[in-house]
CSV table of N, CA and C in Angstrom, one decimal:
chain,number,residue,atom,x,y,z
A,141,UNK,N,-34.9,16.2,-13.3
A,141,UNK,CA,-33.8,15.6,-12.6
A,141,UNK,C,-34.2,14.2,-12.0
A,142,UNK,N,-35.5,13.9,-11.8
A,142,UNK,CA,-35.9,12.7,-11.2
A,142,UNK,C,-35.5,11.5,-12.1
A,143,UNK,N,-35.4,11.7,-13.4
A,143,UNK,CA,-35.0,10.6,-14.3
A,143,UNK,C,-33.6,10.2,-14.2
A,144,UNK,N,-32.7,11.1,-13.7
A,144,UNK,CA,-31.3,10.8,-13.5
A,144,UNK,C,-31.1,10.3,-12.1
A,145,UNK,N,-30.8,9.1,-11.8
A,145,UNK,CA,-30.6,8.6,-10.5
A,145,UNK,C,-29.4,9.3,-9.8
A,146,UNK,N,-28.4,9.8,-10.5
A,146,UNK,CA,-27.3,10.4,-9.9
A,146,UNK,C,-27.7,11.7,-9.2
A,147,UNK,N,-28.6,12.4,-9.8
A,147,UNK,CA,-29.1,13.7,-9.2
A,147,UNK,C,-30.2,13.4,-8.2
A,148,UNK,N,-31.1,12.5,-8.5
A,148,UNK,CA,-32.2,12.2,-7.6
A,148,UNK,C,-31.7,11.6,-6.3
A,149,UNK,N,-30.7,10.8,-6.3
A,149,UNK,CA,-30.2,10.2,-5.1
A,149,UNK,C,-28.9,10.8,-4.6
A,150,UNK,N,-28.6,12.0,-5.0
A,150,UNK,CA,-27.4,12.7,-4.6
A,150,UNK,C,-27.4,12.9,-3.0
A,151,UNK,N,-26.2,12.9,-2.5
A,151,UNK,CA,-26.0,13.0,-1.1
A,151,UNK,C,-24.9,14.1,-0.8
A,152,UNK,N,-24.9,14.6,0.4
A,152,UNK,CA,-24.0,15.7,0.8
A,152,UNK,C,-22.6,15.3,1.2
A,153,UNK,N,-22.5,14.2,1.9
A,153,UNK,CA,-21.2,13.8,2.5
A,153,UNK,C,-21.3,12.3,2.7
A,154,UNK,N,-20.2,11.5,2.4
A,154,UNK,CA,-20.1,10.1,2.7
A,154,UNK,C,-18.9,9.8,3.6
A,155,UNK,N,-19.1,9.0,4.6
A,155,UNK,CA,-18.0,8.6,5.5
A,155,UNK,C,-18.0,7.1,5.5
A,156,UNK,N,-16.8,6.5,5.2
A,156,UNK,CA,-16.8,5.1,5.1
A,156,UNK,C,-15.6,4.4,5.8
A,157,UNK,N,-15.7,3.1,6.0
A,157,UNK,CA,-14.6,2.3,6.5
A,157,UNK,C,-14.4,1.2,5.6
A,158,UNK,N,-13.1,0.8,5.5
A,158,UNK,CA,-12.8,-0.3,4.5
A,158,UNK,C,-11.8,-1.3,5.0
A,159,UNK,N,-11.8,-2.4,4.3
A,159,UNK,CA,-10.8,-3.5,4.6
A,159,UNK,C,-10.4,-4.0,3.2
A,160,UNK,N,-9.1,-4.3,3.1
A,160,UNK,CA,-8.6,-4.8,1.8
A,160,UNK,C,-7.4,-5.7,2.0
A,161,UNK,N,-7.4,-6.8,1.3
A,161,UNK,CA,-6.3,-7.7,1.3
A,161,UNK,C,-5.5,-7.4,0.0
A,162,UNK,N,-4.2,-7.2,0.1
A,162,UNK,CA,-3.3,-6.9,-1.0
A,162,UNK,C,-2.2,-7.9,-1.1
A,163,UNK,N,-1.8,-8.1,-2.4
A,163,UNK,CA,-0.6,-9.0,-2.7
A,163,UNK,C,0.2,-8.3,-3.7
A,164,UNK,N,1.6,-8.4,-3.6
A,164,UNK,CA,2.4,-7.8,-4.6
A,164,UNK,C,2.3,-8.4,-6.0
A,165,UNK,N,2.4,-7.6,-7.0
A,165,UNK,CA,2.3,-8.1,-8.4
A,165,UNK,C,3.7,-7.8,-9.1
A,166,UNK,N,4.5,-7.0,-8.4
A,166,UNK,CA,5.9,-6.8,-8.9
A,166,UNK,C,6.9,-7.7,-8.1
A,167,UNK,N,8.0,-7.9,-8.7
A,167,UNK,CA,9.0,-8.8,-8.1
A,167,UNK,C,9.7,-8.0,-7.0
A,168,UNK,N,9.6,-8.5,-5.8
A,168,UNK,CA,10.4,-7.9,-4.6
A,168,UNK,C,11.3,-9.0,-4.0
A,169,UNK,N,12.1,-8.6,-3.1
A,169,UNK,CA,13.1,-9.5,-2.5
A,169,UNK,C,12.4,-10.5,-1.5
A,170,UNK,N,11.2,-10.1,-1.1
A,170,UNK,CA,10.5,-10.9,0.0
A,170,UNK,C,9.1,-11.2,-0.5
A,171,UNK,N,8.5,-12.3,0.0
A,171,UNK,CA,7.1,-12.7,-0.1
A,171,UNK,C,6.4,-12.1,1.1
A,172,UNK,N,5.2,-11.6,0.8
A,172,UNK,CA,4.4,-11.0,1.9
A,172,UNK,C,3.0,-10.9,1.5
A,173,UNK,N,2.2,-10.6,2.5
A,173,UNK,CA,0.8,-10.3,2.3
A,173,UNK,C,0.5,-9.0,3.2
A,174,UNK,N,-0.5,-8.3,2.7
A,174,UNK,CA,-0.8,-7.0,3.4
A,174,UNK,C,-2.3,-6.9,3.6
A,175,UNK,N,-2.6,-6.3,4.8
A,175,UNK,CA,-4.0,-6.0,5.1
A,175,UNK,C,-4.1,-4.5,5.3
A,176,UNK,N,-5.1,-3.9,4.6
A,176,UNK,CA,-5.3,-2.5,4.8
A,176,UNK,C,-6.6,-2.2,5.5
A,177,UNK,N,-6.6,-1.4,6.5
A,177,UNK,CA,-7.8,-0.9,7.2
A,177,UNK,C,-7.8,0.6,7.0
A,178,UNK,N,-8.9,1.2,6.5
A,178,UNK,CA,-9.0,2.6,6.2
A,178,UNK,C,-10.3,3.2,6.5
A,179,UNK,N,-10.2,4.5,6.6
A,179,UNK,CA,-11.4,5.3,6.8
A,179,UNK,C,-11.4,6.4,5.7
A,180,UNK,N,-12.5,6.8,5.2
A,180,UNK,CA,-12.5,7.8,4.1
A,180,UNK,C,-13.7,8.7,4.2
A,181,UNK,N,-13.5,9.9,3.6
A,181,UNK,CA,-14.5,10.9,3.5
A,181,UNK,C,-14.6,11.3,2.1
A,182,UNK,N,-15.9,11.4,1.6
A,182,UNK,CA,-16.2,11.7,0.2
A,182,UNK,C,-17.2,12.8,0.2
A,183,UNK,N,-16.9,13.9,-0.6
A,183,UNK,CA,-17.8,15.0,-0.7
A,183,UNK,C,-18.2,15.3,-2.1
A,184,UNK,N,-19.3,14.8,-2.6
A,184,UNK,CA,-19.7,15.0,-4.0
A,184,UNK,C,-19.9,16.5,-4.3
A,185,UNK,N,-19.4,16.9,-5.4
A,185,UNK,CA,-19.5,18.4,-5.8
A,185,UNK,C,-21.0,18.7,-6.0
A,186,UNK,N,-21.5,19.7,-5.4
A,186,UNK,CA,-22.9,20.0,-5.6
A,186,UNK,C,-23.3,20.3,-7.0
A,187,UNK,N,-22.4,20.9,-7.8
A,187,UNK,CA,-22.7,21.3,-9.2
A,187,UNK,C,-22.4,20.1,-10.1
A,188,UNK,N,-21.7,19.1,-9.7
A,188,UNK,CA,-21.4,17.9,-10.6
A,188,UNK,C,-21.3,16.7,-9.7
A,189,UNK,N,-22.4,16.1,-9.4
A,189,UNK,CA,-22.5,15.0,-8.4
A,189,UNK,C,-21.7,13.7,-8.7
A,190,UNK,N,-21.2,13.6,-10.0
A,190,UNK,CA,-20.5,12.5,-10.4
A,190,UNK,C,-19.1,12.4,-9.8
A,191,UNK,N,-18.5,13.6,-9.4
A,191,UNK,CA,-17.2,13.8,-9.0
A,191,UNK,C,-17.1,14.2,-7.5
A,192,UNK,N,-16.2,13.5,-6.8
A,192,UNK,CA,-16.1,13.9,-5.3
A,192,UNK,C,-14.7,13.9,-4.9
A,193,UNK,N,-14.2,14.9,-4.3
A,193,UNK,CA,-12.9,14.9,-3.6
A,193,UNK,C,-13.0,13.8,-2.5
A,194,UNK,N,-11.8,13.1,-2.4
A,194,UNK,CA,-11.8,12.0,-1.4
A,194,UNK,C,-10.6,12.1,-0.5
A,195,UNK,N,-10.7,11.8,0.8
A,195,UNK,CA,-9.6,11.8,1.7
A,195,UNK,C,-9.7,10.4,2.4
A,196,UNK,N,-8.5,9.7,2.4
A,196,UNK,CA,-8.5,8.4,3.0
A,196,UNK,C,-7.3,8.3,4.0
A,197,UNK,N,-7.5,7.8,5.2
A,197,UNK,CA,-6.5,7.6,6.2
A,197,UNK,C,-6.6,6.2,6.6
A,198,UNK,N,-5.4,5.6,6.8
A,198,UNK,CA,-5.5,4.2,7.2
A,198,UNK,C,-4.2,3.6,7.7
A,199,UNK,N,-4.2,2.3,7.9
A,199,UNK,CA,-3.1,1.4,8.3
A,199,UNK,C,-3.0,0.2,7.4
A,200,UNK,N,-1.7,0.0,7.0
A,200,UNK,CA,-1.4,-1.2,6.2
A,200,UNK,C,-0.5,-2.0,7.0
A,201,UNK,N,-1.0,-3.3,7.3
A,201,UNK,CA,-0.2,-4.2,8.1
A,201,UNK,C,0.5,-5.2,7.1
A,202,UNK,N,1.8,-5.3,7.2
A,202,UNK,CA,2.5,-6.2,6.2
A,202,UNK,C,3.2,-7.3,7.0
A,203,UNK,N,2.8,-8.5,6.6
A,203,UNK,CA,3.4,-9.7,7.2
A,203,UNK,C,4.4,-10.3,6.2
A,204,UNK,N,5.6,-10.4,6.5
A,204,UNK,CA,6.7,-10.8,5.6
A,204,UNK,C,7.2,-12.2,5.9
A,205,UNK,N,7.4,-13.0,4.8
A,205,UNK,CA,7.9,-14.3,5.0
A,205,UNK,C,9.4,-14.2,5.0
A,206,UNK,N,10.0,-14.7,6.1
A,206,UNK,CA,11.5,-14.6,6.3
A,206,UNK,C,12.2,-15.4,5.2
A,207,UNK,N,13.5,-15.0,4.9
A,207,UNK,CA,14.3,-15.8,4.0
A,207,UNK,C,15.6,-16.1,4.6
A,208,UNK,N,16.3,-17.1,4.1
A,208,UNK,CA,17.6,-17.5,4.6
A,208,UNK,C,17.5,-17.7,6.1
A,209,UNK,N,18.4,-17.0,6.8
A,209,UNK,CA,18.6,-17.2,8.3
A,209,UNK,C,17.9,-16.1,9.1
A,210,UNK,N,17.0,-15.3,8.5
A,210,UNK,CA,16.4,-14.2,9.2
A,210,UNK,C,15.3,-14.7,10.1
A,211,UNK,N,15.0,-13.9,11.2
A,211,UNK,CA,13.9,-14.2,12.0
A,211,UNK,C,12.6,-14.1,11.3
A,212,UNK,N,11.6,-14.8,11.7
A,212,UNK,CA,10.3,-14.8,11.0
A,212,UNK,C,9.7,-13.4,11.0
A,213,UNK,N,9.8,-12.6,12.0
A,213,UNK,CA,9.1,-11.3,12.1
A,213,UNK,C,10.0,-10.1,11.8
A,214,UNK,N,11.2,-10.3,11.3
A,214,UNK,CA,12.2,-9.2,11.2
A,214,UNK,C,11.6,-8.1,10.4
A,215,UNK,N,11.0,-8.3,9.2
A,215,UNK,CA,10.6,-7.2,8.3
A,215,UNK,C,9.1,-6.9,8.4
A,216,UNK,N,8.4,-7.6,9.3
A,216,UNK,CA,7.0,-7.2,9.5
A,216,UNK,C,6.9,-5.7,9.9
A,217,UNK,N,5.9,-5.0,9.4
A,217,UNK,CA,5.8,-3.6,9.7
A,217,UNK,C,4.4,-3.1,9.5
A,218,UNK,N,4.2,-1.9,10.0
A,218,UNK,CA,2.9,-1.2,9.8
A,218,UNK,C,3.2,0.1,9.0
A,219,UNK,N,2.3,0.4,8.1
A,219,UNK,CA,2.4,1.7,7.4
A,219,UNK,C,1.2,2.5,7.7
A,220,UNK,N,1.3,3.7,8.3
A,220,UNK,CA,0.2,4.6,8.5
A,220,UNK,C,0.2,5.5,7.3
A,221,UNK,N,-0.9,5.7,6.6
A,221,UNK,CA,-0.9,6.5,5.4
A,221,UNK,C,-2.1,7.5,5.3
A,222,UNK,N,-1.9,8.5,4.5
A,222,UNK,CA,-2.9,9.5,4.2
A,222,UNK,C,-2.9,9.7,2.7
A,223,UNK,N,-4.1,9.6,2.0
A,223,UNK,CA,-4.2,9.8,0.6
A,223,UNK,C,-5.3,10.8,0.3
A,224,UNK,N,-5.1,11.6,-0.7
A,224,UNK,CA,-6.1,12.5,-1.2
A,224,UNK,C,-6.3,12.4,-2.7
A,225,UNK,N,-7.5,12.6,-3.2
A,225,UNK,CA,-7.7,12.5,-4.6
A,225,UNK,C,-9.1,12.8,-5.0
A,226,UNK,N,-9.5,12.2,-6.1
A,226,UNK,CA,-10.9,12.4,-6.6
A,226,UNK,C,-11.5,11.1,-7.0
A,227,UNK,N,-12.8,11.0,-6.8
A,227,UNK,CA,-13.5,9.8,-7.2
A,227,UNK,C,-14.6,10.2,-8.2
A,228,UNK,N,-15.0,9.2,-9.0
A,228,UNK,CA,-16.0,9.3,-10.0
A,228,UNK,C,-17.1,8.2,-9.6
A,229,UNK,N,-18.3,8.6,-9.6
A,229,UNK,CA,-19.4,7.6,-9.3
A,229,UNK,C,-20.6,7.9,-10.3
A,230,UNK,N,-21.1,6.8,-10.8
A,230,UNK,CA,-22.3,6.9,-11.7
A,230,UNK,C,-23.3,5.8,-11.2
A,231,UNK,N,-24.4,6.3,-10.8
A,231,UNK,CA,-25.5,5.4,-10.4
A,231,UNK,C,-26.4,5.0,-11.6
A,232,UNK,N,-26.5,3.7,-11.8
A,232,UNK,CA,-27.3,3.3,-13.0
A,232,UNK,C,-28.7,2.8,-12.6
A,233,UNK,N,-29.0,2.7,-11.2
A,233,UNK,CA,-30.3,2.5,-10.8
A,233,UNK,C,-30.4,2.9,-9.3
A,234,UNK,N,-31.5,2.7,-8.7
A,234,UNK,CA,-31.6,3.1,-7.3
A,234,UNK,C,-30.7,2.3,-6.4
A,235,UNK,N,-30.4,1.1,-6.7
A,235,UNK,CA,-29.7,0.2,-5.8
A,235,UNK,C,-28.2,0.0,-6.3
A,236,UNK,N,-27.8,0.3,-7.5
A,236,UNK,CA,-26.5,0.0,-8.0
A,236,UNK,C,-25.7,1.2,-8.5
A,237,UNK,N,-24.4,1.3,-8.3
A,237,UNK,CA,-23.6,2.3,-8.9
A,237,UNK,C,-22.2,1.7,-9.1
A,238,UNK,N,-21.4,2.4,-9.9
A,238,UNK,CA,-20.1,2.0,-10.2
A,238,UNK,C,-19.2,3.3,-10.2
A,239,UNK,N,-17.9,3.1,-10.1
A,239,UNK,CA,-17.0,4.3,-10.2
A,239,UNK,C,-15.6,3.9,-9.9
A,240,UNK,N,-14.8,4.9,-9.5
A,240,UNK,CA,-13.4,4.6,-9.2
A,240,UNK,C,-12.8,5.9,-8.6
A,241,UNK,N,-11.6,5.7,-7.9
A,241,UNK,CA,-10.9,6.7,-7.3
A,241,UNK,C,-9.5,6.7,-7.7
A,242,UNK,N,-8.9,7.9,-7.8
A,242,UNK,CA,-7.4,8.1,-8.0
A,242,UNK,C,-6.9,8.9,-6.9
A,243,UNK,N,-6.0,8.3,-6.1
A,243,UNK,CA,-5.5,8.9,-4.9
A,243,UNK,C,-4.0,9.0,-4.9
A,244,UNK,N,-3.4,9.9,-4.2
A,244,UNK,CA,-2.0,10.1,-4.0
A,244,UNK,C,-1.7,10.6,-2.7
A,245,UNK,N,-0.5,10.3,-2.1
A,245,UNK,CA,-0.2,10.8,-0.8
A,245,UNK,C,1.1,10.2,-0.2
A,246,UNK,N,1.1,10.0,1.1
A,246,UNK,CA,2.3,9.4,1.7
A,246,UNK,C,2.0,8.6,2.9
A,247,UNK,N,3.0,8.0,3.4
A,247,UNK,CA,2.9,7.2,4.6
A,247,UNK,C,4.1,7.1,5.4
A,248,UNK,N,4.1,6.5,6.6
A,248,UNK,CA,5.2,6.3,7.4
A,248,UNK,C,5.2,4.8,7.8
A,249,UNK,N,6.2,4.1,7.4
A,249,UNK,CA,6.4,2.7,7.7
A,249,UNK,C,7.2,2.5,9.0
A,250,UNK,N,6.7,1.8,10.0
A,250,UNK,CA,7.4,1.6,11.2
A,250,UNK,C,7.8,0.1,11.4
A,251,UNK,N,9.1,-0.1,11.6
A,251,UNK,CA,9.7,-1.5,11.7
A,251,UNK,C,10.1,-1.6,13.2
A,252,UNK,N,9.5,-2.6,13.9
A,252,UNK,CA,9.8,-2.8,15.3
A,252,UNK,C,10.8,-3.9,15.5
A,253,UNK,N,10.9,-4.8,14.6
A,253,UNK,CA,11.7,-6.1,14.8
A,253,UNK,C,13.0,-6.2,14.0
A,254,UNK,N,13.5,-5.1,13.6
A,254,UNK,CA,14.8,-5.2,12.8
A,254,UNK,C,16.0,-5.7,13.6
A,255,UNK,N,16.0,-5.3,14.8
A,255,UNK,CA,17.1,-5.6,15.7
A,255,UNK,C,16.6,-6.6,16.7
A,256,UNK,N,17.4,-7.7,16.9
A,256,UNK,CA,17.0,-8.7,17.9
A,256,UNK,C,17.5,-8.3,19.3
A,257,UNK,N,16.6,-8.3,20.2
A,257,UNK,CA,16.9,-7.9,21.6
A,257,UNK,C,16.5,-9.0,22.6
A,258,UNK,N,17.0,-8.9,23.8
A,258,UNK,CA,16.6,-9.8,24.9
A,258,UNK,C,15.1,-9.7,25.2
A,259,UNK,N,14.6,-10.7,25.8
A,259,UNK,CA,13.1,-10.7,26.1
A,259,UNK,C,12.7,-9.5,27.0
A,260,UNK,N,13.5,-9.0,27.9
A,260,UNK,CA,13.1,-7.9,28.8
A,260,UNK,C,13.4,-6.5,28.2
A,261,UNK,N,14.0,-6.5,27.0
A,261,UNK,CA,14.3,-5.2,26.4
A,261,UNK,C,13.2,-4.8,25.4
A,262,UNK,N,13.1,-3.5,25.2
A,262,UNK,CA,12.2,-2.9,24.2
A,262,UNK,C,13.0,-2.7,22.9
A,263,UNK,N,12.5,-3.3,21.8
A,263,UNK,CA,13.3,-3.1,20.6
A,263,UNK,C,13.2,-1.7,20.0
A,264,UNK,N,14.3,-1.2,19.4
A,264,UNK,CA,14.3,0.1,18.8
A,264,UNK,C,13.3,0.2,17.6
A,265,UNK,N,12.7,1.3,17.4
A,265,UNK,CA,11.8,1.5,16.3
A,265,UNK,C,12.5,2.2,15.2
A,266,UNK,N,12.4,1.6,14.0
A,266,UNK,CA,13.0,2.2,12.8
A,266,UNK,C,11.8,2.6,11.9
A,267,UNK,N,12.0,3.6,11.1
A,267,UNK,CA,10.9,4.1,10.2
A,267,UNK,C,11.4,4.7,8.9
A,268,UNK,N,10.5,4.8,8.0
A,268,UNK,CA,10.8,5.5,6.7
A,268,UNK,C,9.5,6.1,6.2
A,269,UNK,N,9.7,7.2,5.4
A,269,UNK,CA,8.6,7.9,4.8
A,269,UNK,C,8.4,7.3,3.4
A,270,UNK,N,7.1,7.1,3.0
A,270,UNK,CA,6.8,6.5,1.7
A,270,UNK,C,6.0,7.4,0.8
A,271,UNK,N,6.1,7.3,-0.5
A,271,UNK,CA,5.2,7.8,-1.5
A,271,UNK,C,4.2,6.7,-1.7
A,272,UNK,N,2.9,7.1,-1.8
A,272,UNK,CA,1.9,6.1,-2.0
A,272,UNK,C,0.9,6.7,-3.1
A,273,UNK,N,0.5,5.8,-4.0
A,273,UNK,CA,-0.6,6.2,-5.0
A,273,UNK,C,-1.5,4.9,-5.1
A,274,UNK,N,-2.7,5.2,-5.4
A,274,UNK,CA,-3.7,4.1,-5.5
A,274,UNK,C,-4.8,4.4,-6.6
A,275,UNK,N,-5.2,3.4,-7.3
A,275,UNK,CA,-6.3,3.5,-8.2
A,275,UNK,C,-7.3,2.4,-7.8
A,276,UNK,N,-8.5,2.8,-7.6
A,276,UNK,CA,-9.5,1.8,-7.1
A,276,UNK,C,-10.8,1.9,-8.0
A,277,UNK,N,-11.3,0.7,-8.3
A,277,UNK,CA,-12.5,0.6,-9.0
A,277,UNK,C,-13.6,0.3,-7.9
A,278,UNK,N,-14.9,0.5,-8.3
A,278,UNK,CA,-15.9,0.3,-7.3
A,278,UNK,C,-17.2,-0.1,-7.9
A,279,UNK,N,-17.8,-1.1,-7.4
A,279,UNK,CA,-19.2,-1.5,-7.8
A,279,UNK,C,-19.9,-1.5,-6.4
A,280,UNK,N,-21.1,-0.9,-6.4
A,280,UNK,CA,-21.7,-0.7,-5.1
A,280,UNK,C,-23.2,-1.2,-5.1
A,281,UNK,N,-23.6,-1.7,-4.0
A,281,UNK,CA,-25.0,-2.0,-3.7
A,281,UNK,C,-25.4,-1.0,-2.7
A,282,UNK,N,-26.5,-0.3,-3.0
A,282,UNK,CA,-27.0,0.7,-2.1
A,282,UNK,C,-28.4,0.2,-1.6
A,283,UNK,N,-28.4,-0.5,-0.5
A,283,UNK,CA,-29.7,-1.1,0.0
A,283,UNK,C,-30.7,0.0,0.5
A,284,UNK,N,-30.1,1.2,0.9
A,284,UNK,CA,-30.9,2.3,1.3
A,284,UNK,C,-30.2,3.6,0.9
A,285,UNK,N,-30.9,4.7,1.1
A,285,UNK,CA,-30.4,6.0,0.7
A,285,UNK,C,-29.1,6.2,1.4
A,286,UNK,N,-29.0,5.9,2.7
A,286,UNK,CA,-27.9,6.3,3.5
A,286,UNK,C,-26.8,5.3,3.6
A,287,UNK,N,-26.9,4.1,2.9
A,287,UNK,CA,-25.9,3.1,3.1
A,287,UNK,C,-25.4,2.6,1.7
A,288,UNK,N,-24.1,2.5,1.6
A,288,UNK,CA,-23.5,1.9,0.3
A,288,UNK,C,-22.5,0.9,0.7
A,289,UNK,N,-22.6,-0.3,0.1
A,289,UNK,CA,-21.7,-1.4,0.3
A,289,UNK,C,-20.9,-1.6,-1.0
A,290,UNK,N,-19.6,-1.3,-0.9
A,290,UNK,CA,-18.8,-1.3,-2.1
A,290,UNK,C,-17.8,-2.5,-2.2
A,291,UNK,N,-17.7,-3.1,-3.3
A,291,UNK,CA,-16.6,-4.1,-3.6
A,291,UNK,C,-15.6,-3.3,-4.4
A,292,UNK,N,-14.3,-3.4,-4.0
A,292,UNK,CA,-13.3,-2.5,-4.6
A,292,UNK,C,-12.1,-3.2,-5.0
A,293,UNK,N,-11.9,-3.5,-6.3
A,293,UNK,CA,-10.6,-4.0,-6.7
A,293,UNK,C,-9.6,-2.8,-6.8
A,294,UNK,N,-8.3,-2.9,-6.5
A,294,UNK,CA,-7.5,-1.8,-6.5
A,294,UNK,C,-6.0,-2.1,-6.8
A,295,UNK,N,-5.3,-1.1,-7.3
A,295,UNK,CA,-3.9,-1.2,-7.5
A,295,UNK,C,-3.3,-0.2,-6.5
A,296,UNK,N,-2.2,-0.5,-5.9
A,296,UNK,CA,-1.6,0.4,-4.9
A,296,UNK,C,-0.1,0.4,-5.1
A,297,UNK,N,0.5,1.5,-5.3
A,297,UNK,CA,2.0,1.6,-5.5
A,297,UNK,C,2.6,2.3,-4.2
A,298,UNK,N,3.6,1.8,-3.7
A,298,UNK,CA,4.3,2.3,-2.5
A,298,UNK,C,5.8,2.3,-2.7
A,299,UNK,N,6.5,3.3,-2.4
A,299,UNK,CA,7.9,3.4,-2.5
A,299,UNK,C,8.5,4.2,-1.3
A,300,UNK,N,9.5,3.6,-0.7
A,300,UNK,CA,10.2,4.3,0.4
A,300,UNK,C,11.1,5.4,-0.1
A,301,UNK,N,11.1,6.5,0.6
A,301,UNK,CA,12.0,7.6,0.2
A,301,UNK,C,13.4,7.4,0.7
A,302,UNK,N,13.6,6.3,1.5
A,302,UNK,CA,14.9,6.0,2.1
A,302,UNK,C,15.4,4.7,1.4
A,303,UNK,N,16.5,4.8,0.7
A,303,UNK,CA,17.0,3.6,-0.1
A,303,UNK,C,17.3,2.4,0.8
A,304,UNK,N,17.6,2.6,2.1
A,304,UNK,CA,17.8,1.4,3.0
A,304,UNK,C,16.6,0.6,3.3
A,305,UNK,N,15.4,1.1,3.0
A,305,UNK,CA,14.2,0.4,3.2
A,305,UNK,C,13.4,0.2,2.0
A,306,UNK,N,14.0,0.0,0.8
A,306,UNK,CA,13.3,-0.1,-0.4
A,306,UNK,C,13.0,-1.6,-0.8
A,307,UNK,N,13.1,-2.5,0.2
A,307,UNK,CA,12.8,-3.9,-0.1
A,307,UNK,C,11.3,-4.1,-0.5
A,308,UNK,N,10.4,-3.2,-0.1
A,308,UNK,CA,9.0,-3.3,-0.3
A,308,UNK,C,8.4,-2.3,-1.3
A,309,UNK,N,9.3,-1.7,-2.1
A,309,UNK,CA,8.8,-0.8,-3.1
A,309,UNK,C,8.1,-1.7,-4.1
A,310,UNK,N,6.8,-1.5,-4.3
A,310,UNK,CA,6.0,-2.4,-5.1
A,310,UNK,C,4.7,-1.9,-5.6
A,311,UNK,N,4.1,-2.6,-6.5
A,311,UNK,CA,2.8,-2.4,-7.0
A,311,UNK,C,2.0,-3.6,-6.5
A,312,UNK,N,0.9,-3.4,-5.8
A,312,UNK,CA,0.1,-4.5,-5.3
A,312,UNK,C,-1.3,-4.4,-5.9
A,313,UNK,N,-1.9,-5.6,-5.9
A,313,UNK,CA,-3.3,-5.7,-6.3
A,313,UNK,C,-4.1,-6.3,-5.1
A,314,UNK,N,-5.3,-5.8,-5.0
A,314,UNK,CA,-6.1,-6.3,-3.9
A,314,UNK,C,-7.6,-6.1,-4.2
A,315,UNK,N,-8.4,-6.8,-3.4
A,315,UNK,CA,-9.8,-6.6,-3.5
A,315,UNK,C,-10.3,-6.4,-2.0
A,316,UNK,N,-11.2,-5.5,-1.9
A,316,UNK,CA,-11.7,-5.2,-0.5
A,316,UNK,C,-13.1,-4.8,-0.5
A,317,UNK,N,-13.6,-4.4,0.7
A,317,UNK,CA,-14.9,-4.0,0.9
A,317,UNK,C,-14.9,-2.6,1.6
A,318,UNK,N,-15.8,-1.8,1.3
A,318,UNK,CA,-15.9,-0.5,1.9
A,318,UNK,C,-17.4,-0.2,2.2
A,319,UNK,N,-17.7,0.1,3.4
A,319,UNK,CA,-19.1,0.4,3.8
A,319,UNK,C,-19.2,1.9,4.1
A,320,UNK,N,-20.1,2.6,3.4
A,320,UNK,CA,-20.2,4.0,3.5
A,320,UNK,C,-21.5,4.5,4.0
A,321,UNK,N,-21.5,5.4,5.0
A,321,UNK,CA,-22.7,6.0,5.4
A,321,UNK,C,-22.8,7.4,4.8
A,322,UNK,N,-24.0,7.7,4.2
A,322,UNK,CA,-24.2,9.0,3.5
A,322,UNK,C,-25.1,9.9,4.2
A,323,UNK,N,-24.7,11.1,4.3
A,323,UNK,CA,-25.5,12.2,4.9
A,323,UNK,C,-26.2,13.0,3.8
A,324,UNK,N,-27.4,13.5,4.1
A,324,UNK,CA,-28.0,14.4,3.2
A,324,UNK,C,-29.4,14.0,2.8
């Protein structure tokens, strides 16, 4: 098993944090950019170290460019999300590996600025539940056994379950970084 770097450098549990910049690739009513901050847990299967169940929790901040006579911040919102799925990883040397994840789950988007209020008033909070799916590729530099630095191109699909908030149903592309600490 020492000849196979996947078995020789196997780990029990990985915990990571990530940052990703996303841009829509489908046509939507608004122009915007998104920043995703996430945490994830990865548990490689002991009997098949190439595959790992993955849990990802995070926040997507969406900054929307206003159109027509709308206020600049009207549609800005945060989406809190949770995704679960599986990842595949293949290490081709001590320091490098590649792989990908397929994840599915949901989120809650919260809109704070839909209604204009006076300065001393607290704006009402509106929200919607979303379906979210993601496919992520990964190439990683592993400078030590316990540390993995991943560059991750990804596709992310999000759709509101409420038709009144479907302005941002989209497919996005992004590139991010994920730093993972590995136990074992």
